[in-house]
Short mmCIF file of C-alpha atoms in Angstrom, two decimals:
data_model
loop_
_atom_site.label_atom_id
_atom_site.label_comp_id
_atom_site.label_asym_id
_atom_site.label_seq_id
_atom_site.Cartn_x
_atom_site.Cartn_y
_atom_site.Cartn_z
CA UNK A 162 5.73 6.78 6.72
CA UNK A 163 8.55 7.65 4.40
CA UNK A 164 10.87 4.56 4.75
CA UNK A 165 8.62 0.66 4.21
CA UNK A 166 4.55 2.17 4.72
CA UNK A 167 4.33 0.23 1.51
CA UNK A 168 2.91 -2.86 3.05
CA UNK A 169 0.01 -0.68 3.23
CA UNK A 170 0.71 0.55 -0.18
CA UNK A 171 0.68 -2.34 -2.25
CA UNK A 172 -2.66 -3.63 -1.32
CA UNK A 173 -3.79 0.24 -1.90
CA UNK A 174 -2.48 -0.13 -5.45
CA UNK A 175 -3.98 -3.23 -5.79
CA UNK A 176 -7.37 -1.65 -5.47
CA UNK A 177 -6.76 -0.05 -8.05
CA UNK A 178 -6.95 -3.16 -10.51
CA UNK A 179 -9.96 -4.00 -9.22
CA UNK A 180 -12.12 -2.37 -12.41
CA UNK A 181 -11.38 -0.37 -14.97
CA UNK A 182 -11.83 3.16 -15.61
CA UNK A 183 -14.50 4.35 -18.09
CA UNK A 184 -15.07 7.49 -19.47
CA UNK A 185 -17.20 9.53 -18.17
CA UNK A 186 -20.97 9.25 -19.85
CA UNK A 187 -23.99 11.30 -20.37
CA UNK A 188 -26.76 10.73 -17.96
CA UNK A 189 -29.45 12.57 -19.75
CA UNK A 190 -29.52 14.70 -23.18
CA UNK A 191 -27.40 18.04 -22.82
CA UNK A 192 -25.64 17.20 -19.00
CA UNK A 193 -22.28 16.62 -20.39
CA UNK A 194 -22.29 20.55 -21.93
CA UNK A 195 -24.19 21.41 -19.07
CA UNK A 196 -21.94 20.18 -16.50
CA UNK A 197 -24.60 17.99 -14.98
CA UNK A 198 -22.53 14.80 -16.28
CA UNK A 199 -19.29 16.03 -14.22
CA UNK A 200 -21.17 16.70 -11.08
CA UNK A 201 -23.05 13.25 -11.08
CA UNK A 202 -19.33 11.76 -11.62
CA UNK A 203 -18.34 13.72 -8.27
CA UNK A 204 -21.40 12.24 -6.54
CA UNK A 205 -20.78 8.92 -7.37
CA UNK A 206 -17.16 8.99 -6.35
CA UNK A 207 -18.34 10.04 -2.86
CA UNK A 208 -20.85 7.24 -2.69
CA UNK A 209 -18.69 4.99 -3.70
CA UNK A 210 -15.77 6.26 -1.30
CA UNK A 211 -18.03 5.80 1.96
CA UNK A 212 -19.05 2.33 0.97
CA UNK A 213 -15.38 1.58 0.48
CA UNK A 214 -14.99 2.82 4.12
CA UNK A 215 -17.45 0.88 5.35
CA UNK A 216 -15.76 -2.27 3.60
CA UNK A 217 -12.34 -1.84 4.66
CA UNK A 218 -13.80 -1.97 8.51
CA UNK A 219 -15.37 -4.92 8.39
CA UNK A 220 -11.95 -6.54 7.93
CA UNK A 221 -12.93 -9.41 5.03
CA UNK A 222 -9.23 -11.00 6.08
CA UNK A 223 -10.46 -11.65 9.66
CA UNK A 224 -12.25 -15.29 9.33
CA UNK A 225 -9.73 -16.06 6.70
CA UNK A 226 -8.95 -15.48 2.67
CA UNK A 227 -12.27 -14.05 1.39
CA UNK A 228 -11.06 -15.20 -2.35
CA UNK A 229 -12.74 -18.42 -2.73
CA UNK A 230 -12.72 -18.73 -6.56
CA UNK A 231 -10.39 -21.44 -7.34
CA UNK A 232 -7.93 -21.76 -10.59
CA UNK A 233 -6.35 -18.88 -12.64
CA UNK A 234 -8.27 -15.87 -13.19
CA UNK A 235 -7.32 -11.98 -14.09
CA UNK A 236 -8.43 -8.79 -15.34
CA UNK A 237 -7.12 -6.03 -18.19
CA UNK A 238 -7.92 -2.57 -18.34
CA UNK A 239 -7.14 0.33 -21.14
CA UNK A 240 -7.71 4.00 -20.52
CA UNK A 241 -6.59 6.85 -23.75
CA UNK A 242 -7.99 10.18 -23.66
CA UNK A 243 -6.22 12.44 -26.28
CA UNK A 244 -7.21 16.16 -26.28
CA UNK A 245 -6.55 19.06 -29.13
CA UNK A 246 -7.75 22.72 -28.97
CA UNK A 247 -7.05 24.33 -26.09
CA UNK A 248 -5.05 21.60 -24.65
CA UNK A 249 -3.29 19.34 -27.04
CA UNK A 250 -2.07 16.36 -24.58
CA UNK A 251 -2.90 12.66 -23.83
CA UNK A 252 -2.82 9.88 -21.35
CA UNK A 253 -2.60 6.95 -21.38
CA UNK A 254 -3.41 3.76 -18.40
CA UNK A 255 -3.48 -0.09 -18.70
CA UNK A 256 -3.53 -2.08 -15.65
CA UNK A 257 -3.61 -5.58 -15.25
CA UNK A 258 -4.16 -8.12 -12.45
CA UNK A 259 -3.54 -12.28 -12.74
CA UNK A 260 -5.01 -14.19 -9.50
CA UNK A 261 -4.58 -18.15 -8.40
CA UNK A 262 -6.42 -19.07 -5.43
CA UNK A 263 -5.79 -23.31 -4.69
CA UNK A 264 -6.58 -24.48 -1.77
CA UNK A 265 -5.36 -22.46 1.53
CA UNK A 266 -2.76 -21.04 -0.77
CA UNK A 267 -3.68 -17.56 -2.96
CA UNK A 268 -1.66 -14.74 -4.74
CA UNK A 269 -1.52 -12.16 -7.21
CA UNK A 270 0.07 -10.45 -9.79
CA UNK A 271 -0.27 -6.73 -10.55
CA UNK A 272 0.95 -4.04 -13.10
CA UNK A 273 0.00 -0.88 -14.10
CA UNK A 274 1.71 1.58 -16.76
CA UNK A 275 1.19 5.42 -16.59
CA UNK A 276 2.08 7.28 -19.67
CA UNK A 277 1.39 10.74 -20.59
CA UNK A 278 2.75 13.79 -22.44
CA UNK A 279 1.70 17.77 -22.41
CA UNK A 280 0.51 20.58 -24.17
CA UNK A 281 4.29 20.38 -25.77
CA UNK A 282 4.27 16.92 -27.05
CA UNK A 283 6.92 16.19 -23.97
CA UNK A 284 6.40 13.45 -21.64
CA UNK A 285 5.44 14.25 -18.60
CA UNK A 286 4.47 10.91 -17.09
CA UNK A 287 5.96 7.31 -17.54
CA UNK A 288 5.73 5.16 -14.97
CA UNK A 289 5.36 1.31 -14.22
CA UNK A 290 4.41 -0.27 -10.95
CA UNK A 291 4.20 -3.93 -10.45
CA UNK A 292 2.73 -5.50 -7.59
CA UNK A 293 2.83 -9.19 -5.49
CA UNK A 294 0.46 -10.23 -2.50
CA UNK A 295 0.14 -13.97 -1.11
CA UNK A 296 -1.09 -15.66 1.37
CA UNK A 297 -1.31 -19.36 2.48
CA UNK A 298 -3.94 -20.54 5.62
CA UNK A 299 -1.82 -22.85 7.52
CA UNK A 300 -4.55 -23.51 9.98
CA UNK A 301 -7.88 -21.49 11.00
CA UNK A 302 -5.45 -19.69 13.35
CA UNK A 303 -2.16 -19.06 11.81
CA UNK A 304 -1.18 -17.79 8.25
CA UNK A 305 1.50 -16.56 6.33
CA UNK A 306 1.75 -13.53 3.75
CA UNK A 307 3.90 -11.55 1.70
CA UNK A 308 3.97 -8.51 -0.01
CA UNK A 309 6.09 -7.07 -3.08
CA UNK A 310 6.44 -3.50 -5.19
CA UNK A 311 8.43 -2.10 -7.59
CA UNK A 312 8.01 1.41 -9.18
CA UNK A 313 10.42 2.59 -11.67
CA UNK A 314 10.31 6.38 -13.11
CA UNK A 315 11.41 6.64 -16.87
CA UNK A 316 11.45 10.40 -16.63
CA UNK A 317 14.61 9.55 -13.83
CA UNK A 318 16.90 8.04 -16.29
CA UNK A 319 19.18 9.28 -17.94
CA UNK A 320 19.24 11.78 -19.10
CA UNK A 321 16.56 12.62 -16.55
CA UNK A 322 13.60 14.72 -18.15
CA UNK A 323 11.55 18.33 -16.98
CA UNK A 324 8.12 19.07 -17.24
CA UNK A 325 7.64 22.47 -18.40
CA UNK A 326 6.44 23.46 -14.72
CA UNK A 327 9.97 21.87 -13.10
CA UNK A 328 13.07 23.52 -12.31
CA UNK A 329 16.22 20.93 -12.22
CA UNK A 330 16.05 21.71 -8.23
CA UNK A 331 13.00 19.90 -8.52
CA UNK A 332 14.99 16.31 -9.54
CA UNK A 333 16.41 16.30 -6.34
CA UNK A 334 15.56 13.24 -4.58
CA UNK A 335 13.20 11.34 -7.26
CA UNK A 336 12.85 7.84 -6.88
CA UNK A 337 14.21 6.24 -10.40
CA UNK A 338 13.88 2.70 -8.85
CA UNK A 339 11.65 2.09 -5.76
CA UNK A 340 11.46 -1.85 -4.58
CA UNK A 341 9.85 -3.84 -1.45
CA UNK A 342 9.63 -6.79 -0.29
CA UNK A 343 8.50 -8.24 3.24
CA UNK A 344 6.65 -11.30 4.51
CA UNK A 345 5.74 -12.24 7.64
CA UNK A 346 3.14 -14.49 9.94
CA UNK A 347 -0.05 -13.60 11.37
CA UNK A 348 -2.07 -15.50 14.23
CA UNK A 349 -6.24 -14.98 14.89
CA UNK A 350 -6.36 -14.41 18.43
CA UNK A 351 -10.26 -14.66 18.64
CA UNK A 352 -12.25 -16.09 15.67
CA UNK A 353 -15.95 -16.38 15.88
CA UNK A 354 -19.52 -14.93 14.79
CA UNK A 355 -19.17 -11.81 17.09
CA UNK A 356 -15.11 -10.67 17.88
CA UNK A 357 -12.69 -11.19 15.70
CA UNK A 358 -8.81 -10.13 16.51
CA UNK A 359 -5.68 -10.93 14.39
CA UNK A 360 -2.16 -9.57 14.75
CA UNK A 361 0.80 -10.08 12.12
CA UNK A 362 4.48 -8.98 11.56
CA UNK A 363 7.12 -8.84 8.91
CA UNK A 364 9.98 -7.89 8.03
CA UNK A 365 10.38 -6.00 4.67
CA UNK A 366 13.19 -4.63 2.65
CA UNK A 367 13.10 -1.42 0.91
CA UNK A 368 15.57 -0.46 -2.13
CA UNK A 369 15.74 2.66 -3.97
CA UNK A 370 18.03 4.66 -6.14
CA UNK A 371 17.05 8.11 -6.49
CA UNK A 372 18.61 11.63 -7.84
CA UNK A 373 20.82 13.36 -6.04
CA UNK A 374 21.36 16.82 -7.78
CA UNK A 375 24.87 17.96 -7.33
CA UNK A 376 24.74 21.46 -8.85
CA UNK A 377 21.25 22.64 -10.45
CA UNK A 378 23.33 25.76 -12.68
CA UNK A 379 25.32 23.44 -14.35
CA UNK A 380 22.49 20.67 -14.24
CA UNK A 381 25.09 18.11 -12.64
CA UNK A 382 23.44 14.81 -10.84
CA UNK A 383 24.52 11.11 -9.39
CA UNK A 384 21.87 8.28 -8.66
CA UNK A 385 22.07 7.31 -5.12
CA UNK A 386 20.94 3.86 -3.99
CA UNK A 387 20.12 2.97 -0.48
CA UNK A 388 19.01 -0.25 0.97
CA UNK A 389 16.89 -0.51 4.45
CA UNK A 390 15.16 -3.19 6.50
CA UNK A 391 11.82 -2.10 8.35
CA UNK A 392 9.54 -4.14 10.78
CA UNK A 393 6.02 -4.35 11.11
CA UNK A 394 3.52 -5.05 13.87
CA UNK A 395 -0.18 -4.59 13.17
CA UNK A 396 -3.28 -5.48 14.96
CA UNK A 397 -7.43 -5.86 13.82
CA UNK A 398 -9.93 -5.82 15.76
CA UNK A 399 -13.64 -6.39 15.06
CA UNK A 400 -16.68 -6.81 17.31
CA UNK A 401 -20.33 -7.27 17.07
CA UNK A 402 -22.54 -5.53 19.47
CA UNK A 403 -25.64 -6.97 17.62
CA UNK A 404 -26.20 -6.63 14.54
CA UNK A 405 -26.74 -3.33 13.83
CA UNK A 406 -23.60 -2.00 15.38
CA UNK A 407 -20.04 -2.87 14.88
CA UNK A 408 -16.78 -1.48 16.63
CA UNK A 409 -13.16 -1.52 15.19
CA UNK A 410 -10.10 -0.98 15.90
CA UNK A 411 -6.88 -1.03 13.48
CA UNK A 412 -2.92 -0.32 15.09
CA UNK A 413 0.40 -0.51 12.60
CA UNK A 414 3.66 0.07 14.13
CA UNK A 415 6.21 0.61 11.82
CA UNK A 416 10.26 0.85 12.60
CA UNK A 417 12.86 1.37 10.68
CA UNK A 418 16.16 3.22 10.44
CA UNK A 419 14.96 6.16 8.75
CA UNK A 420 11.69 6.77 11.79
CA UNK A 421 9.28 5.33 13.78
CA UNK A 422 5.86 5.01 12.49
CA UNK A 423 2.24 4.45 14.33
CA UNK A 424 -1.01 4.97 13.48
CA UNK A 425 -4.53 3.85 15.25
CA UNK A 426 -8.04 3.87 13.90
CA UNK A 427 -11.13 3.43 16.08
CA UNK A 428 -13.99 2.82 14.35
CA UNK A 429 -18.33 2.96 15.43
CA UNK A 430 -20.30 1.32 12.48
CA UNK A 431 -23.81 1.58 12.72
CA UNK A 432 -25.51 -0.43 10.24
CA UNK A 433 -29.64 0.35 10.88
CA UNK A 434 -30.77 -1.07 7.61
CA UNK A 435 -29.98 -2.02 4.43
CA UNK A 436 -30.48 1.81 3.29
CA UNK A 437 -28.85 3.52 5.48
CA UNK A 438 -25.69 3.27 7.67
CA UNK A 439 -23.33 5.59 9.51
CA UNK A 440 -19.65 5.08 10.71
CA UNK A 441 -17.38 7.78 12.84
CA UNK A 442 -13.63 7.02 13.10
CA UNK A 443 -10.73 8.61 15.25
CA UNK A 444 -7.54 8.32 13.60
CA UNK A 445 -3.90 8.89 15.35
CA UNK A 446 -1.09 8.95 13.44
CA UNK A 447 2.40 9.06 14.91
CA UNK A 448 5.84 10.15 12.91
CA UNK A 449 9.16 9.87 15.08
CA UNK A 450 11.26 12.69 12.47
CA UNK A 451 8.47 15.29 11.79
CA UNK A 452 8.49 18.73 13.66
CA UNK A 453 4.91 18.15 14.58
CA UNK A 454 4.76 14.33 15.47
CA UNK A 455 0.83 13.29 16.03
CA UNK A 456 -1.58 14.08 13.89
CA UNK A 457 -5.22 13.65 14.64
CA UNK A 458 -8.33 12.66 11.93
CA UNK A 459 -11.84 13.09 12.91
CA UNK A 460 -14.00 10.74 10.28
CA UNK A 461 -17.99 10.93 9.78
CA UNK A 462 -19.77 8.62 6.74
CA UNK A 463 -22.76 8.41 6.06
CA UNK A 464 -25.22 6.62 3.53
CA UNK A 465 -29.05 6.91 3.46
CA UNK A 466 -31.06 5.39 0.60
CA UNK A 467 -35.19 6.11 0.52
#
């Protein structure tokens, strides 16, 4: 998934604008020296990564745009944590996210700056990644959508910069620029109460211009740029066996000239009650150029509430 996976990708990083992230609180006088407060943190990011797995397999995309809220909205969020002692470093996160929904038509902005430097006062991370999805409802059945990314890597330019654990052997191939584009149409097969399938396609464009290290002694390097077209075909399936049990089923085909991509999902969601719910998933994913070509994912969540 080396060459245009980022279809997927953008709406990943989108997620990520989705609420910001807060430092990490006491729950209770004494946890945070304790350790209690980090622990709880670790429990809550595993509750709240099932219920995101549950989410993504319902498919909210598959009666049409689940953003209803019309007009101009967005989000901002800040993250700084400085450290001295033992470790004298800091980081540094803002993310941002501007939505317009009107009518059948919606889209959205996204960016997010990374900054950071080490126990040296070097940087060690400085990157910005901006983000576009749309989407217009031409019908109940048909739609249109597109997808954009760009990621560019300060640290690349020149002159490119080490982190104290990097040899200049480690440059080689780092993306300084790394841009997509694709759009495409999609068509809802079946669209009621009980089965829902869609399929799409598109055609993207990747660019990228990355370092090509031409003799690490003498700490010699070129940018190389490289332009490539990719095609996508994916497919979602969804259907109701009542309503405590749902069955899914998600394919991508990717092609391009650097490999052949596909992956398949099959999903069981069992829903009992509101307090507790289980979901198993079989995962197959397929790499033309690897020595080892399929890989397999066994998937068990579960959440119980009392």
């Amino acid at each position: 998934m080396k060459t245009l996976a980022y279809l997927a990708g953008a709406t990943a990083l989108a997620t990520a604008f989705a609420a910001p992230a807060f430092a990490q609180s006491e729950i209770s006088t004494g946890a945070n020296a304790t350790g209690i407060s980090s622990v709880n943190e670790q429990m809550k990011d595993v509750e709240e990564a099932v219920r995101d797995d549950f989410d993504r397999s319902s498919d909210a995309y598959r009666f049409g745009n689940p953003e209803r809220r019309e007009g101009l909205f967005g989000s901002v969020a800040l993250s700084y944590v400085g450290r001295t002692g033992n470790s004298e470093n800091q980081d540094f996160s803002l993310s941002g996210r501007l939505s317009a929904n009107q009518g059948r038509f919606s889209q959205s902005v996204g960016i997010l700056l990374e900054y950071g430097e080490n126990n040296a006062g070097d940087k060690d991370t400085e990157k910005t990644y901006v983000i576009y999805e749309g989407m217009y409802d031409i019908n109940d059945r048909f739609y249109g959508f597109a997808l954009g990314r760009l990621t560019t890597d300060a640290l690349a330019n020149d002159p490119v910069t080490l982190a104290d654990d990097e040899t200049f052997d480690d440059l080689d191939g780092r993306l300084k620029r790394d841009a997509y584009f694709g759009v495409g149409p999609g068509y809802r097969v079946i669209n009621n109460d009980t089965t829902a399938w869609r399929v799409q396609a598109a055609v993207g464009v990747r660019y990228t211009k990355a370092v090509d290290v031409i003799d690490p002694v003498a700490e010699t390097y070129e940018y190389n740029t490289n332009t490539e077209v990719g095609y996508l075909l994916s497919s979602r399936f969804y259907h109701k066996i009542n309503d405590q049990f749902f069955i899914t089923n998600d394919t991508d085909y990717l092609t391009s000239d650097a490999n052949d991509t596909a992956t398949n999902e099959l999903g069981l969601n069992f829903k009992m009650t509101d307090a507790f719910a289980t979901r198993v998933s079989y995962k197959t994913e397929y790499v033309s150029d690897r020595a080892t070509r399929t890989d397999n994912t066994l998937g068990v969540s579960l959440v119980y509430g009392f």
